[in-house]
Short mmCIF file of C-alpha atoms in Angstrom, two decimals:
data_model
loop_
_atom_site.label_atom_id
_atom_site.label_comp_id
_atom_site.label_asym_id
_atom_site.label_seq_id
_atom_site.Cartn_x
_atom_site.Cartn_y
_atom_site.Cartn_z
CA MET A 1 0.00 0.00 0.00
CA SER A 2 1.37 3.46 -0.92
CA ALA A 3 1.66 6.33 1.54
CA PRO A 4 -1.85 7.07 2.89
CA ALA A 5 -3.57 10.28 1.85
CA LEU A 6 -6.04 10.15 4.75
CA LYS A 7 -4.50 10.71 8.17
CA GLY A 8 -4.83 7.68 10.42
CA ASN A 9 -4.73 5.03 7.69
CA GLU A 10 -1.15 3.88 8.13
CA LEU A 11 -0.51 0.16 8.57
CA SER A 12 2.63 -1.12 10.26
CA GLN A 13 4.71 -3.78 8.52
CA GLU A 14 3.27 -6.39 10.86
CA GLU A 15 -0.27 -5.22 10.11
CA GLU A 16 0.43 -5.41 6.37
CA LEU A 17 1.35 -9.06 6.89
CA TRP A 18 -1.83 -9.60 8.90
CA LEU A 19 -3.91 -8.11 6.09
CA GLY A 20 -2.20 -10.35 3.53
CA ALA A 21 -2.93 -13.41 5.65
CA VAL A 22 -6.59 -12.47 6.04
CA LEU A 23 -7.03 -11.87 2.31
CA ALA A 24 -5.35 -15.21 1.54
CA ALA A 25 -7.59 -17.01 4.03
CA CYS A 26 -10.68 -15.35 2.57
CA LYS A 27 -9.68 -16.50 -0.90
CA ALA A 28 -9.01 -20.04 0.32
CA HIS A 29 -12.45 -20.25 1.95
CA ASN A 30 -14.30 -18.45 -0.86
CA VAL A 31 -15.26 -15.57 1.42
CA THR A 32 -15.45 -12.06 0.03
CA PRO A 33 -15.09 -9.05 2.34
CA LYS A 34 -16.88 -5.89 1.25
CA SER A 35 -13.55 -4.16 0.69
CA LYS A 36 -9.83 -4.42 1.29
CA TYR A 37 -10.24 -1.74 3.95
CA GLU A 38 -12.82 -3.85 5.76
CA ALA A 39 -10.44 -6.83 5.60
CA ALA A 40 -7.77 -4.63 7.19
CA CYS A 41 -10.14 -3.76 10.04
CA TYR A 42 -10.80 -7.46 10.66
CA ALA A 43 -7.06 -8.14 10.56
CA LEU A 44 -6.45 -5.50 13.23
CA VAL A 45 -9.25 -6.58 15.54
CA CYS A 46 -8.17 -10.23 15.27
CA LYS A 47 -4.47 -9.30 15.63
CA GLY A 48 -3.50 -11.29 12.58
CA ASN A 49 -5.53 -14.41 13.38
CA ALA A 50 -6.74 -15.04 9.84
CA LYS A 51 -9.06 -17.89 10.82
CA ALA A 52 -10.80 -15.73 13.43
CA ALA A 53 -11.10 -12.88 10.92
CA VAL A 54 -12.74 -15.12 8.31
CA ASN A 55 -15.12 -16.49 10.93
CA ARG A 56 -16.12 -12.94 11.89
CA ILE A 57 -16.71 -11.94 8.28
CA VAL A 58 -18.88 -14.99 7.69
CA LYS A 59 -20.80 -14.34 10.92
CA VAL A 60 -21.61 -10.74 9.97
CA GLN A 61 -22.58 -11.67 6.41
CA LYS A 62 -24.86 -14.42 7.74
CA PHE A 63 -26.41 -11.96 10.19
CA GLU A 64 -27.07 -9.46 7.39
CA PHE A 65 -28.65 -12.21 5.28
CA ASP A 66 -30.75 -13.71 8.08
CA GLU A 67 -32.04 -10.30 9.15
CA LYS A 68 -32.64 -9.31 5.50
CA LEU A 69 -30.71 -6.07 5.89
CA HIS A 70 -30.08 -5.95 2.14
CA GLU A 71 -33.79 -5.30 1.63
CA TYR A 72 -33.54 -1.85 3.23
CA THR A 73 -31.63 1.28 2.32
CA ASN A 74 -29.51 3.43 4.58
CA GLU A 75 -32.11 6.17 4.26
CA GLU A 76 -34.87 3.85 5.46
CA ALA A 77 -32.80 2.95 8.52
CA LEU A 78 -32.14 6.63 9.29
CA ALA A 79 -35.81 7.54 8.83
CA PHE A 80 -36.80 4.72 11.19
CA LEU A 81 -34.41 6.00 13.87
CA GLU A 82 -35.61 9.57 13.55
CA LYS A 83 -39.28 8.58 13.74
CA SER A 84 -39.31 5.65 16.16
CA LEU A 85 -36.17 5.96 18.30
CA PRO A 86 -35.37 9.69 18.59
CA GLY A 87 -32.77 10.31 21.26
CA ALA A 88 -31.43 6.77 21.15
CA PHE A 89 -28.33 7.50 19.05
CA LEU A 90 -26.33 10.46 20.40
CA PRO A 91 -23.17 11.31 18.42
CA ALA A 92 -20.18 12.53 20.38
CA GLY A 93 -16.53 13.45 19.77
CA ARG A 94 -13.61 11.78 21.55
CA ASN A 95 -12.70 10.98 25.13
CA LEU A 96 -9.64 12.37 26.91
CA GLU A 97 -7.54 9.49 25.52
CA GLY A 98 -8.53 10.41 21.98
CA LEU A 99 -10.83 7.43 21.42
CA VAL A 100 -13.84 8.01 19.20
CA THR A 101 -16.95 8.15 21.38
CA PHE A 102 -20.66 7.61 20.89
CA GLY A 103 -23.53 8.42 23.23
CA MET A 104 -26.77 6.52 23.64
CA GLY A 105 -30.06 7.25 25.34
CA ALA A 106 -31.03 3.90 26.85
CA ALA A 107 -34.55 4.95 27.81
CA ASP A 108 -35.26 5.86 24.18
CA PHE A 109 -34.73 2.27 23.02
CA ASP A 110 -38.38 1.33 23.39
CA VAL A 111 -38.65 -2.35 22.42
CA ASN A 112 -42.34 -1.84 21.65
CA LYS A 113 -41.24 0.27 18.69
CA MET A 114 -38.89 -2.47 17.54
CA SER A 115 -41.43 -5.28 17.36
CA GLY A 116 -41.70 -7.07 14.05
CA ASP A 117 -39.09 -8.18 11.58
CA ARG A 118 -39.00 -4.92 9.62
CA ALA A 119 -38.44 -2.69 12.64
CA GLN A 120 -35.69 -4.94 14.00
CA SER A 121 -33.98 -5.13 10.63
CA LEU A 122 -33.96 -1.34 10.32
CA MET A 123 -32.60 -1.00 13.86
CA PHE A 124 -29.82 -3.51 13.18
CA LYS A 125 -28.96 -1.78 9.92
CA ALA A 126 -28.72 1.53 11.78
CA ASN A 127 -26.39 -0.11 14.30
CA LEU A 128 -24.10 -1.34 11.54
CA LEU A 129 -24.05 2.11 9.97
CA MET A 130 -23.05 3.54 13.35
CA TYR A 131 -20.24 0.98 13.61
CA ASP A 132 -19.10 1.99 10.12
CA GLY A 133 -18.94 5.60 11.28
CA LEU A 134 -16.95 4.67 14.38
CA THR A 135 -14.35 2.72 12.36
CA SER A 136 -13.88 5.10 9.44
CA THR A 137 -10.06 5.12 9.65
CA ILE A 138 -7.51 2.46 10.46
CA GLU A 139 -6.38 4.38 13.54
CA ASP A 140 -9.90 4.40 15.00
CA ALA A 141 -10.37 0.71 14.18
CA ARG A 142 -7.03 -0.05 15.82
CA LYS A 143 -7.54 1.98 19.00
CA GLY A 144 -11.20 1.18 19.53
CA CYS A 145 -14.15 3.23 20.71
CA VAL A 146 -16.03 4.24 23.84
CA PHE A 147 -19.76 4.36 24.52
CA ALA A 148 -21.42 6.71 27.00
CA MET A 149 -24.95 5.59 27.82
CA ASP A 150 -27.53 7.67 29.65
CA THR A 151 -29.48 5.11 31.69
CA LYS A 152 -31.88 7.52 33.38
CA GLY A 153 -35.46 6.26 33.01
CA LEU A 154 -34.38 2.76 32.02
CA GLY A 155 -37.14 0.18 32.48
CA TRP A 156 -38.51 -3.10 31.26
CA HIS A 157 -39.90 -1.38 28.16
CA ASN A 158 -36.24 -0.98 27.09
CA PHE A 159 -35.28 -4.64 27.41
CA SER A 160 -35.67 -7.51 24.97
CA MET A 161 -33.68 -10.70 25.47
CA GLU A 162 -34.08 -11.50 21.77
CA ILE A 163 -32.75 -8.13 20.58
CA GLU A 164 -29.91 -8.06 23.11
CA LYS A 165 -28.79 -11.55 22.15
CA LYS A 166 -28.90 -10.80 18.43
CA SER A 167 -27.06 -7.50 18.90
CA SER A 168 -24.30 -9.17 20.90
CA LYS A 169 -23.50 -11.36 17.90
CA LEU A 170 -22.41 -8.22 16.09
CA TYR A 171 -20.39 -6.30 18.65
CA GLN A 172 -18.75 -9.24 20.47
CA ASP A 173 -17.33 -11.56 17.82
CA GLY A 174 -18.72 -10.19 14.59
CA TYR A 175 -18.21 -6.67 13.32
CA PRO A 176 -14.57 -5.49 13.52
CA ILE A 177 -15.03 -2.98 16.31
CA LYS A 178 -13.16 -2.75 19.60
CA ILE A 179 -15.33 -1.52 22.47
CA LYS A 180 -12.82 -0.30 25.04
CA ALA A 181 -15.33 0.98 27.58
CA MET A 182 -19.07 1.41 28.11
CA PHE A 183 -19.93 4.12 30.63
CA MET A 184 -23.33 3.58 32.25
CA ILE A 185 -24.30 7.04 33.49
CA ASN A 186 -26.41 7.28 36.67
CA PRO A 187 -27.44 3.61 36.49
CA PRO A 188 -30.71 2.55 38.14
CA LEU A 189 -30.89 -0.74 40.05
CA ILE A 190 -32.72 -2.40 37.17
CA LEU A 191 -29.58 -2.17 35.02
CA SER A 192 -27.84 -4.76 37.19
CA VAL A 193 -30.84 -7.05 36.64
CA PHE A 194 -30.53 -6.68 32.86
CA ILE A 195 -26.80 -7.39 32.94
CA LYS A 196 -27.33 -10.45 35.12
CA ILE A 197 -29.90 -11.80 32.65
CA CYS A 198 -27.51 -11.18 29.75
CA LYS A 199 -24.57 -12.93 31.44
CA VAL A 200 -25.47 -16.10 29.54
CA PHE A 201 -24.22 -14.54 26.28
CA LEU A 202 -22.21 -11.45 27.28
CA LYS A 203 -18.54 -12.28 27.66
CA LYS A 204 -16.80 -11.39 30.91
CA LYS A 205 -14.32 -9.19 29.03
CA LEU A 206 -17.14 -6.97 27.82
CA ARG A 207 -18.97 -6.98 31.16
CA ASP A 208 -15.75 -5.85 32.84
CA ARG A 209 -15.63 -2.87 30.47
CA MET A 210 -19.04 -1.65 31.61
CA LYS A 211 -18.36 1.17 34.05
CA ASN A 212 -21.06 2.64 36.28
CA ILE A 213 -20.49 6.37 36.65
CA LYS A 214 -22.22 9.43 38.06
CA SER A 215 -22.73 12.32 35.66
CA GLU A 216 -20.55 14.52 37.90
CA ALA A 217 -17.59 12.23 37.16
CA LEU A 218 -17.86 12.51 33.37
CA PRO A 219 -15.22 15.30 33.16
CA GLU A 220 -12.68 12.78 34.49
CA HIS A 221 -13.03 10.91 31.19
CA PHE A 222 -14.37 13.45 28.69
CA ASP A 223 -14.07 17.08 27.74
CA MET A 224 -17.73 18.07 28.02
CA SER A 225 -17.54 19.76 24.62
CA GLU A 226 -17.13 16.24 23.22
CA LEU A 227 -20.32 14.85 24.77
CA PRO A 228 -23.86 15.40 23.45
CA THR A 229 -26.16 17.90 25.10
CA GLU A 230 -28.32 15.03 26.41
CA LEU A 231 -25.34 13.95 28.54
CA GLY A 232 -24.62 17.46 29.77
CA GLY A 233 -22.13 18.37 27.06
CA THR A 234 -22.18 20.78 24.14
CA PHE A 235 -21.60 18.44 21.18
CA ASP A 236 -24.74 19.00 19.11
CA THR A 237 -24.14 17.33 15.73
CA PRO A 238 -27.28 15.38 14.69
CA PHE A 239 -26.85 11.67 14.01
CA ARG A 240 -27.60 12.04 10.31
CA ALA A 241 -24.86 14.66 9.84
CA TRP A 242 -22.40 12.70 12.03
CA LEU A 243 -23.06 9.55 10.05
CA GLN A 244 -22.71 11.25 6.67
CA ALA A 245 -19.30 12.60 7.71
CA GLY A 246 -18.22 9.22 9.05
CA LEU A 247 -19.34 7.32 5.97
CA ALA A 248 -17.56 9.86 3.75
CA ARG A 249 -14.31 9.25 5.68
CA ARG A 250 -14.86 5.52 5.42
CA ALA A 251 -15.48 5.75 1.66
CA ALA A 252 -12.17 7.63 1.36
CA SER A 253 -10.47 4.86 3.36
CA VAL A 254 -11.99 2.18 1.13
CA LYS A 255 -10.83 4.05 -1.98
CA GLU A 256 -7.35 4.50 -0.56
CA PHE A 257 -6.89 0.81 0.18
CA GLY A 258 -8.02 -0.10 -3.30
CA ALA A 259 -9.66 -3.22 -4.65
CA ILE A 260 -9.15 -6.70 -3.21
#
């Protein structure tokens, strides 16, 4: 790969070898990543374990097929979010360590508005778009991301074992995203109940990265200008605009890495 034009897309020599191994394994198993850039992200997340990378690619592609995500456009997913789950996806900037950050309004994930195959498919598609935005450069894919979740008002209307289990297939061992921390802001007691229920499929490594935190302690981890207004910050970019910028960066990354 020639010198990168987009800042943050440099691969080390070792990572170049990882990418080559993943591409070779994909070819051997007749698996086609969406792009060479995507293959590089899998190579980084799997730290060169080509077999694990191929398994992840297959898992995500199977998920997309089973949930019929190809039947819906990005615009349909965005429109669904804006109409049915406003306040659920809260774009942010970066934490004090420079990791790309995303906010979420837990109480706005009303499972009653996600009943039915179509609604769930649109929600899952929106999640994948968000992951694409969070991993738009190699550096962000390498370093990982942070979630800051407002849990005020959380209740049983926000919990679905089916949706949680399906979602975990993506962010645990599927999509090439590293979740370095999940801050649960002002958690109610019911959150511990939800986590206990989900222990059957949530890995300990991820559970250990869930950090309960009071809103007063957020400045210890974030510049408040980097957090959305819903979390007490001043970052006010709407999800649609945030996503468009992220997908544009990702498209530039895909172009830079070239064809498989």
